[in-house]
Amino acid sequence: MEKRKILISSESVTEGHPDKMCDLISDAILDEALRQDKQSRVAIETGTKNGGVMLFGEMTTRGYIDVPRVVRNTIKDIGYVKAEYGIEWETCSVWVQITEQSPDISQGVSEGDGLHKGQGAGDQGMMYGFACNETKELMPLPITLAHKLTKKLAEVRKNDVISYLRPDGKSQVSIEYDEKGKPLRADTIVVSTQHDGGVSHNRIRKDMIDKVIKPVCNKWVDKNTVFHVNPTGAFIRGGPYADAGLTGRKIIVDTYGGIGRHGGGAFSGKDPTKVDRSAAYAARYIAKNIVAAGIADKCEIQFAYAIGVSEPVSINIDCFGTNKIPINKIEQLVREFFPLKPSDIIKHLNLRRPIFKKTAAYGHFGRDDPDFTWEKTDKAALIRKEAGLKK
């Protein structure tokens, strides 16, 4: 019998994609609030279309945030400096509808207030964390390569290595795996990039393969790898002119590329009292330490919280049969050595800092940045010892 070809795909988008642009703006507002008042409560959504940006949501802070200035500077940093790109930072309209956080929600996440008195979760919901040992980042290979491609796209654009590129762009990587789950090769790589008019498709294709795809993916490329570059033939109109953008529409791009489940809550624009963000970071931190400790080759953790309640209402751990010790022992180690309450997560991961804008593009996980405290494996040696595993 012929072996089944196992292909798994993940995508990424550049910071100039309309949805990702909105994530960046929402997190830029959050950062500015935390810079002035680390106790700020923020839940900001951003939308964009044509030459306009809309911000709406809730914010309670002792600081003063010049919202239009933050919006315009973020758009400028992305690279939207000409109207023909899809939006222009100096002339775009900025429409703001922001109120204070509801007191009914506030009492549930304020220490000493509310029904349960302790600092509870900012909302109900499920959050997932995931890690696997197929890359040094302990992330799935398809999303790792997809992010590196879009980051490389931005790099060659901003450094003027390829002068005709514009900010909008996407990537997608399909990896072939063997039956044991080991990645073998890149089967198909897709790169779509916005560009100036008058540039031939052949030139764009050659530049993308030589200066973006191969420098990132060469280890996984073989003679049978298929490259799709701007597969419609042209990508001149981009940004908010071509497509509306909205915060929170790239949640799979932000996490594990579809490998590993997602609870549904977006991250950007939310301060760390929102467990959609902080508990998802904690779940990644725990899963990564479990894999780094050698307790499992692959680990997925689900938390569920109730608004105003500090302890998670449920914890579920799945190692997909790769665990070296029983699951109930792993759960015991998680409960003993890792932060689970929102206040403990915030303190342990030091989340009341203006670090979130840089999380908004190219993935919240699998990146080597000292501010990404949820990527540390500082508990791996301890839990390996507690699990009774030899080095």
Tab-separated table of C-alpha atoms in Angstrom:
chain	number	residue	atom	x	y	z
A	1	MET	CA	0.000	0.000	0.000
A	2	GLU	CA	1.296	3.474	-0.929
A	3	LYS	CA	2.161	5.653	2.055
A	4	ARG	CA	-0.061	8.648	2.657
A	5	LYS	CA	1.590	12.012	2.107
A	6	ILE	CA	1.118	14.045	5.296
A	7	LEU	CA	1.131	17.802	4.684
A	8	ILE	CA	0.585	20.485	7.324
A	9	SER	CA	0.365	24.168	6.400
A	10	SER	CA	0.581	27.447	8.305
A	11	GLU	CA	0.435	31.071	7.226
A	12	SER	CA	1.783	34.416	8.387
A	13	VAL	CA	1.175	38.027	7.372
A	14	THR	CA	3.430	41.088	7.381
A	15	GLU	CA	2.953	44.070	9.665
A	16	GLY	CA	1.466	45.918	6.689
A	17	HIS	CA	-1.448	43.493	6.325
A	18	PRO	CA	-4.630	45.438	7.305
A	19	ASP	CA	-5.563	43.052	10.138
A	20	LYS	CA	-2.038	43.000	11.523
A	21	MET	CA	-1.808	46.777	11.209
A	22	CYS	CA	-4.852	46.954	13.502
A	23	ASP	CA	-3.241	44.567	16.001
A	24	LEU	CA	-0.156	46.782	16.088
A	25	ILE	CA	-2.185	49.942	16.653
A	26	SER	CA	-4.197	48.337	19.466
A	27	ASP	CA	-1.023	47.146	21.188
A	28	ALA	CA	0.690	50.514	20.647
A	29	ILE	CA	-2.186	52.154	22.554
A	30	LEU	CA	-1.837	49.517	25.295
A	31	ASP	CA	1.909	50.124	25.559
A	32	GLU	CA	1.460	53.875	25.862
A	33	ALA	CA	-1.095	53.384	28.648
A	34	LEU	CA	1.178	50.954	30.540
A	35	ARG	CA	4.157	53.282	30.060
A	36	GLN	CA	2.292	56.013	31.933
A	37	ASP	CA	0.305	53.853	34.364
A	38	LYS	CA	1.174	50.170	34.792
A	39	GLN	CA	-2.243	49.522	36.361
A	40	SER	CA	-4.058	50.658	33.204
A	41	ARG	CA	-7.046	48.592	32.107
A	42	VAL	CA	-7.196	48.463	28.326
A	43	ALA	CA	-9.403	46.692	25.803
A	44	ILE	CA	-8.974	48.473	22.475
A	45	GLU	CA	-10.153	47.317	19.069
A	46	THR	CA	-9.009	48.911	15.821
A	47	GLY	CA	-10.592	48.850	12.383
A	48	THR	CA	-9.330	50.306	9.135
A	49	LYS	CA	-10.537	50.803	5.580
A	50	ASN	CA	-9.345	53.103	2.815
A	51	GLY	CA	-7.839	56.207	4.444
A	52	GLY	CA	-9.456	55.828	7.840
A	53	VAL	CA	-8.719	54.214	11.197
A	54	MET	CA	-11.366	53.592	13.850
A	55	LEU	CA	-10.606	52.855	17.516
A	56	PHE	CA	-13.246	51.679	19.934
A	57	GLY	CA	-13.308	49.981	23.305
A	58	GLU	CA	-12.599	50.632	26.956
A	59	MET	CA	-9.660	52.154	28.796
A	60	THR	CA	-9.199	53.198	32.419
A	61	THR	CA	-5.847	54.875	33.102
A	62	ARG	CA	-4.264	57.710	35.037
A	63	GLY	CA	-2.213	58.615	31.981
A	64	TYR	CA	-3.100	60.720	28.974
A	65	ILE	CA	-2.856	58.944	25.636
A	66	ASP	CA	-2.730	61.053	22.489
A	67	VAL	CA	-4.521	58.407	20.453
A	68	PRO	CA	-4.219	60.006	16.976
A	69	ARG	CA	-0.481	60.537	17.465
A	70	VAL	CA	0.081	56.912	18.508
A	71	VAL	CA	-1.998	55.699	15.545
A	72	ARG	CA	-0.148	57.839	13.011
A	73	ASN	CA	3.312	56.954	14.311
A	74	THR	CA	2.467	53.243	14.195
A	75	ILE	CA	1.283	53.514	10.590
A	76	LYS	CA	4.467	55.410	9.726
A	77	ASP	CA	6.652	52.756	11.390
A	78	ILE	CA	4.914	50.042	9.370
A	79	GLY	CA	5.831	51.882	6.171
A	80	TYR	CA	2.589	53.437	4.939
A	81	VAL	CA	4.219	56.708	3.910
A	82	LYS	CA	2.497	57.168	0.542
A	83	ALA	CA	-1.250	57.299	-0.152
A	84	GLU	CA	-0.815	54.958	-3.122
A	85	TYR	CA	0.252	52.186	-0.711
A	86	GLY	CA	-3.293	51.978	0.684
A	87	ILE	CA	-3.197	54.546	3.520
A	88	GLU	CA	-0.894	57.438	4.453
A	89	TRP	CA	0.143	58.153	8.029
A	90	GLU	CA	-0.110	61.965	8.048
A	91	THR	CA	-3.410	62.388	6.220
A	92	CYS	CA	-5.478	59.393	7.354
A	93	SER	CA	-8.559	60.069	9.470
A	94	VAL	CA	-8.620	58.763	13.050
A	95	TRP	CA	-12.020	58.196	14.668
A	96	VAL	CA	-12.117	57.363	18.405
A	97	GLN	CA	-14.870	55.882	20.562
A	98	ILE	CA	-13.284	54.852	23.890
A	99	THR	CA	-14.948	54.804	27.316
A	100	GLU	CA	-13.871	53.666	30.777
A	101	GLN	CA	-14.004	50.010	31.759
A	102	SER	CA	-17.378	48.872	33.042
A	103	PRO	CA	-17.439	49.014	36.884
A	104	ASP	CA	-19.129	45.583	36.893
A	105	ILE	CA	-16.087	44.098	35.174
A	106	SER	CA	-13.628	46.233	37.123
A	107	GLN	CA	-14.765	44.922	40.520
A	108	GLY	CA	-14.138	41.360	39.366
A	109	VAL	CA	-10.472	42.010	38.522
A	110	SER	CA	-9.629	44.441	41.340
A	111	GLU	CA	-8.076	43.003	44.491
A	112	GLY	CA	-10.537	43.216	47.407
A	113	ASP	CA	-13.562	44.049	45.258
A	114	GLY	CA	-16.262	41.899	43.738
A	115	LEU	CA	-17.881	38.696	44.910
A	116	HIS	CA	-14.662	36.691	45.370
A	117	LYS	CA	-12.394	39.514	46.678
A	118	GLY	CA	-9.186	38.217	45.052
A	119	GLN	CA	-8.037	39.441	41.633
A	120	GLY	CA	-10.154	37.376	39.306
A	121	ALA	CA	-10.058	36.714	35.594
A	122	GLY	CA	-11.166	39.572	33.363
A	123	ASP	CA	-13.526	37.311	31.458
A	124	GLN	CA	-14.568	33.705	31.052
A	125	GLY	CA	-13.083	31.564	28.298
A	126	MET	CA	-10.601	28.900	27.279
A	127	MET	CA	-6.916	29.445	26.585
A	128	TYR	CA	-4.433	27.031	25.034
A	129	GLY	CA	-0.672	26.681	25.131
A	130	PHE	CA	1.395	24.404	22.922
A	131	ALA	CA	4.991	23.293	22.420
A	132	CYS	CA	6.770	20.567	20.460
A	133	ASN	CA	10.392	19.612	19.918
A	134	GLU	CA	10.553	19.767	16.116
A	135	THR	CA	12.347	23.167	16.103
A	136	LYS	CA	14.815	24.861	18.446
A	137	GLU	CA	12.063	27.355	19.273
A	138	LEU	CA	9.917	24.392	20.429
A	139	MET	CA	7.311	25.480	17.892
A	140	PRO	CA	5.765	23.733	14.877
A	141	LEU	CA	7.970	24.072	11.793
A	142	PRO	CA	5.297	25.423	9.375
A	143	ILE	CA	4.427	28.503	11.468
A	144	THR	CA	8.087	29.070	12.356
A	145	LEU	CA	9.080	29.270	8.684
A	146	ALA	CA	5.986	31.270	7.728
A	147	HIS	CA	6.847	33.949	10.312
A	148	LYS	CA	10.478	34.039	9.259
A	149	LEU	CA	9.390	34.597	5.654
A	150	THR	CA	7.148	37.568	6.451
A	151	LYS	CA	9.789	39.034	8.744
A	152	LYS	CA	12.335	38.657	5.934
A	153	LEU	CA	9.906	40.402	3.578
A	154	ALA	CA	9.764	43.375	5.933
A	155	GLU	CA	13.547	43.339	6.347
A	156	VAL	CA	14.357	43.467	2.630
A	157	ARG	CA	11.727	46.195	2.166
A	158	LYS	CA	12.839	48.421	5.035
A	159	ASN	CA	16.541	47.986	4.220
A	160	ASP	CA	15.828	48.783	0.558
A	161	VAL	CA	17.295	45.473	-0.594
A	162	ILE	CA	14.247	45.181	-2.854
A	163	SER	CA	13.215	48.759	-3.583
A	164	TYR	CA	9.817	48.155	-5.189
A	165	LEU	CA	8.174	46.378	-2.244
A	166	ARG	CA	5.229	47.849	-0.337
A	167	PRO	CA	4.100	47.000	3.231
A	168	ASP	CA	1.330	44.432	2.664
A	169	GLY	CA	2.264	40.764	2.305
A	170	LYS	CA	1.625	37.140	3.265
A	171	SER	CA	3.332	33.775	3.380
A	172	GLN	CA	2.234	30.165	3.648
A	173	VAL	CA	4.350	27.057	4.166
A	174	SER	CA	3.310	23.416	3.675
A	175	ILE	CA	5.613	20.883	5.324
A	176	GLU	CA	5.636	17.159	4.574
A	177	TYR	CA	5.859	14.932	7.662
A	178	ASP	CA	6.573	11.258	8.048
A	179	GLU	CA	4.147	8.936	9.834
A	180	LYS	CA	5.928	9.495	13.135
A	181	GLY	CA	5.407	13.255	12.936
A	182	LYS	CA	8.938	14.200	11.896
A	183	PRO	CA	9.203	17.056	9.359
A	184	LEU	CA	10.849	15.957	6.121
A	185	ARG	CA	10.748	18.782	3.570
A	186	ALA	CA	8.967	21.878	2.339
A	187	ASP	CA	6.351	20.777	-0.170
A	188	THR	CA	4.899	24.186	-1.130
A	189	ILE	CA	5.875	27.750	-0.238
A	190	VAL	CA	3.637	30.729	-1.008
A	191	VAL	CA	4.762	34.361	-0.823
A	192	SER	CA	2.498	37.235	-1.820
A	193	THR	CA	3.926	40.733	-1.588
A	194	GLN	CA	2.579	44.160	-2.440
A	195	HIS	CA	4.739	45.975	-4.976
A	196	ASP	CA	5.043	49.076	-7.141
A	197	GLY	CA	3.433	49.115	-10.547
A	198	GLY	CA	5.537	48.428	-13.622
A	199	VAL	CA	7.568	45.595	-12.085
A	200	SER	CA	7.449	42.319	-14.013
A	201	HIS	CA	6.163	39.169	-12.363
A	202	ASN	CA	9.300	37.302	-13.415
A	203	ARG	CA	11.496	39.797	-11.579
A	204	ILE	CA	9.367	39.627	-8.434
A	205	ARG	CA	9.367	35.826	-8.506
A	206	LYS	CA	13.152	35.648	-8.882
A	207	ASP	CA	13.765	38.192	-6.135
A	208	MET	CA	11.380	36.461	-3.744
A	209	ILE	CA	12.947	33.047	-4.298
A	210	ASP	CA	16.564	34.264	-4.161
A	211	LYS	CA	16.337	36.943	-1.450
A	212	VAL	CA	13.460	35.822	0.769
A	213	ILE	CA	12.481	32.167	0.394
A	214	LYS	CA	15.847	30.424	0.028
A	215	PRO	CA	17.662	32.366	2.792
A	216	VAL	CA	14.898	31.303	5.201
A	217	CYS	CA	13.852	27.859	3.977
A	218	ASN	CA	16.832	26.481	2.072
A	219	LYS	CA	17.393	23.623	4.539
A	220	TRP	CA	13.896	22.300	3.767
A	221	VAL	CA	13.719	23.024	0.033
A	222	ASP	CA	14.383	20.295	-2.519
A	223	LYS	CA	13.987	19.938	-6.279
A	224	ASN	CA	10.304	19.124	-5.928
A	225	THR	CA	9.364	22.076	-3.718
A	226	VAL	CA	6.713	24.241	-5.376
A	227	PHE	CA	7.000	28.039	-5.173
A	228	HIS	CA	3.974	30.273	-5.625
A	229	VAL	CA	4.911	33.964	-5.776
A	230	ASN	CA	2.084	36.501	-6.171
A	231	PRO	CA	-0.046	33.751	-7.703
A	232	THR	CA	-2.733	36.155	-9.010
A	233	GLY	CA	-0.067	37.814	-11.155
A	234	ALA	CA	-0.012	41.233	-9.462
A	235	PHE	CA	-0.347	42.746	-5.983
A	236	ILE	CA	-0.206	46.525	-6.440
A	237	ARG	CA	-3.306	47.600	-4.537
A	238	GLY	CA	-2.906	46.575	-0.909
A	239	GLY	CA	-3.346	47.697	2.667
A	240	PRO	CA	-6.703	49.097	3.824
A	241	TYR	CA	-7.477	50.249	0.277
A	242	ALA	CA	-7.694	46.645	-0.906
A	243	ASP	CA	-9.071	45.002	2.229
A	244	ALA	CA	-10.618	46.061	5.530
A	245	GLY	CA	-8.619	45.368	8.685
A	246	LEU	CA	-9.707	44.533	12.211
A	247	THR	CA	-7.971	43.660	15.485
A	248	GLY	CA	-8.042	39.978	16.375
A	249	ARG	CA	-8.644	38.412	12.968
A	250	LYS	CA	-5.283	36.648	12.808
A	251	ILE	CA	-5.446	34.573	15.989
A	252	ILE	CA	-4.050	31.431	14.338
A	253	VAL	CA	-1.182	33.421	12.827
A	254	ASP	CA	-0.539	34.819	16.315
A	255	THR	CA	-0.285	31.380	17.945
A	256	TYR	CA	0.628	27.995	16.458
A	257	GLY	CA	-0.483	28.160	12.846
A	258	GLY	CA	-3.386	25.758	13.312
A	259	ILE	CA	-1.242	23.099	14.985
A	260	GLY	CA	-2.621	23.009	18.476
A	261	ARG	CA	-6.059	24.332	19.330
A	262	HIS	CA	-7.189	27.886	20.078
A	263	GLY	CA	-9.712	29.090	22.645
A	264	GLY	CA	-10.941	31.899	20.390
A	265	GLY	CA	-9.807	34.973	22.312
A	266	ALA	CA	-7.513	37.444	20.551
A	267	PHE	CA	-4.516	39.044	22.283
A	268	SER	CA	-3.831	42.511	20.924
A	269	GLY	CA	-5.159	45.597	22.674
A	270	LYS	CA	-5.787	43.739	25.945
A	271	ASP	CA	-3.960	44.437	29.195
A	272	PRO	CA	-2.725	41.403	31.171
A	273	THR	CA	-5.757	41.242	33.491
A	274	LYS	CA	-7.477	39.771	30.434
A	275	VAL	CA	-6.791	36.042	30.618
A	276	ASP	CA	-7.316	35.770	26.869
A	277	ARG	CA	-3.787	37.112	26.733
A	278	SER	CA	-2.043	36.422	30.045
A	279	ALA	CA	-3.319	32.861	30.544
A	280	ALA	CA	-2.483	31.978	26.935
A	281	TYR	CA	1.049	33.236	27.591
A	282	ALA	CA	1.181	31.207	30.814
A	283	ALA	CA	-0.068	28.097	29.008
A	284	ARG	CA	2.682	28.473	26.401
A	285	TYR	CA	5.244	28.975	29.182
A	286	ILE	CA	4.156	25.794	30.926
A	287	ALA	CA	3.919	23.677	27.758
A	288	LYS	CA	7.344	24.862	26.615
A	289	ASN	CA	8.970	24.006	29.945
A	290	ILE	CA	7.399	20.551	29.892
A	291	VAL	CA	8.837	19.860	26.433
A	292	ALA	CA	12.190	21.475	27.282
A	293	ALA	CA	12.405	19.234	30.353
A	294	GLY	CA	12.016	16.146	28.162
A	295	ILE	CA	8.834	15.109	29.941
A	296	ALA	CA	7.039	15.044	26.575
A	297	ASP	CA	7.879	15.612	22.907
A	298	LYS	CA	4.652	17.534	22.396
A	299	CYS	CA	2.362	19.212	24.905
A	300	GLU	CA	-0.908	21.113	24.743
A	301	ILE	CA	-2.493	22.729	27.787
A	302	GLN	CA	-6.005	24.124	28.125
A	303	PHE	CA	-7.093	26.485	30.883
A	304	ALA	CA	-10.633	27.721	31.457
A	305	TYR	CA	-11.544	30.674	33.657
A	306	ALA	CA	-14.703	32.298	35.010
A	307	ILE	CA	-14.945	36.094	35.186
A	308	GLY	CA	-14.078	37.367	38.657
A	309	VAL	CA	-12.704	33.976	39.816
A	310	SER	CA	-8.965	33.669	40.341
A	311	GLU	CA	-8.367	29.913	40.071
A	312	PRO	CA	-8.881	28.251	36.693
A	313	VAL	CA	-12.096	26.238	36.635
A	314	SER	CA	-10.376	23.501	34.631
A	315	ILE	CA	-6.969	22.350	33.438
A	316	ASN	CA	-6.476	19.784	30.703
A	317	ILE	CA	-3.116	18.480	29.492
A	318	ASP	CA	-2.599	16.440	26.325
A	319	CYS	CA	0.833	15.131	25.333
A	320	PHE	CA	-0.466	13.076	22.393
A	321	GLY	CA	1.065	9.893	23.750
A	322	THR	CA	4.584	11.351	23.917
A	323	ASN	CA	4.686	11.832	27.710
A	324	LYS	CA	7.392	10.025	29.692
A	325	ILE	CA	5.436	10.183	32.973
A	326	PRO	CA	1.682	9.906	33.643
A	327	ILE	CA	-0.498	12.910	32.741
A	328	ASN	CA	-1.802	13.190	36.298
A	329	LYS	CA	1.791	13.565	37.513
A	330	ILE	CA	2.375	16.314	34.946
A	331	GLU	CA	-0.753	18.121	36.132
A	332	GLN	CA	0.480	17.843	39.710
A	333	LEU	CA	3.794	19.454	38.698
A	334	VAL	CA	1.959	22.214	36.834
A	335	ARG	CA	-0.205	23.053	39.838
A	336	GLU	CA	2.802	22.995	42.173
A	337	PHE	CA	5.398	24.949	40.217
A	338	PHE	CA	3.642	27.281	37.799
A	339	PRO	CA	1.489	30.413	38.193
A	340	LEU	CA	-2.202	29.817	37.459
A	341	LYS	CA	-4.054	32.719	39.076
A	342	PRO	CA	-4.189	35.916	36.967
A	343	SER	CA	-2.340	37.958	39.613
A	344	ASP	CA	0.387	35.296	39.895
A	345	ILE	CA	0.743	35.037	36.110
A	346	ILE	CA	1.093	38.808	35.772
A	347	LYS	CA	3.718	38.943	38.520
A	348	HIS	CA	5.701	35.879	37.462
A	349	LEU	CA	5.865	36.854	33.790
A	350	ASN	CA	6.255	40.574	34.602
A	351	LEU	CA	3.457	41.586	32.241
A	352	ARG	CA	2.705	45.126	33.430
A	353	ARG	CA	5.240	46.580	30.997
A	354	PRO	CA	4.993	48.327	27.600
A	355	ILE	CA	6.252	45.287	25.654
A	356	PHE	CA	3.205	44.327	23.641
A	357	LYS	CA	3.476	46.244	20.368
A	358	LYS	CA	6.371	44.061	19.274
A	359	THR	CA	4.363	40.914	19.985
A	360	ALA	CA	1.666	41.938	17.504
A	361	ALA	CA	3.509	40.991	14.301
A	362	TYR	CA	5.424	37.788	13.468
A	363	GLY	CA	3.964	35.709	16.291
A	364	HIS	CA	3.589	35.910	20.058
A	365	PHE	CA	5.445	32.634	20.565
A	366	GLY	CA	8.729	31.084	19.504
A	367	ARG	CA	10.730	34.323	19.441
A	368	ASP	CA	14.068	34.989	21.123
A	369	ASP	CA	13.427	38.253	22.967
A	370	PRO	CA	14.188	38.836	26.671
A	371	ASP	CA	10.885	40.686	27.084
A	372	PHE	CA	8.979	37.569	26.006
A	373	THR	CA	9.175	36.042	29.482
A	374	TRP	CA	6.717	33.280	28.561
A	375	GLU	CA	9.394	31.861	26.254
A	376	LYS	CA	11.816	31.133	29.099
A	377	THR	CA	12.562	27.522	30.025
A	378	ASP	CA	13.732	28.396	33.523
A	379	LYS	CA	11.570	25.709	35.158
A	380	ALA	CA	12.664	22.854	32.904
A	381	ALA	CA	15.493	21.543	35.087
A	382	LEU	CA	13.362	21.722	38.232
A	383	ILE	CA	10.372	19.843	36.865
A	384	ARG	CA	12.617	17.286	35.184
A	385	LYS	CA	14.189	16.588	38.592
A	386	GLU	CA	10.771	16.493	40.295
A	387	ALA	CA	9.528	14.113	37.608
A	388	GLY	CA	12.381	11.737	38.439
A	389	LEU	CA	13.907	11.802	34.958
A	390	LYS	CA	17.654	11.517	34.462
A	391	LYS	CA	19.518	14.177	32.520
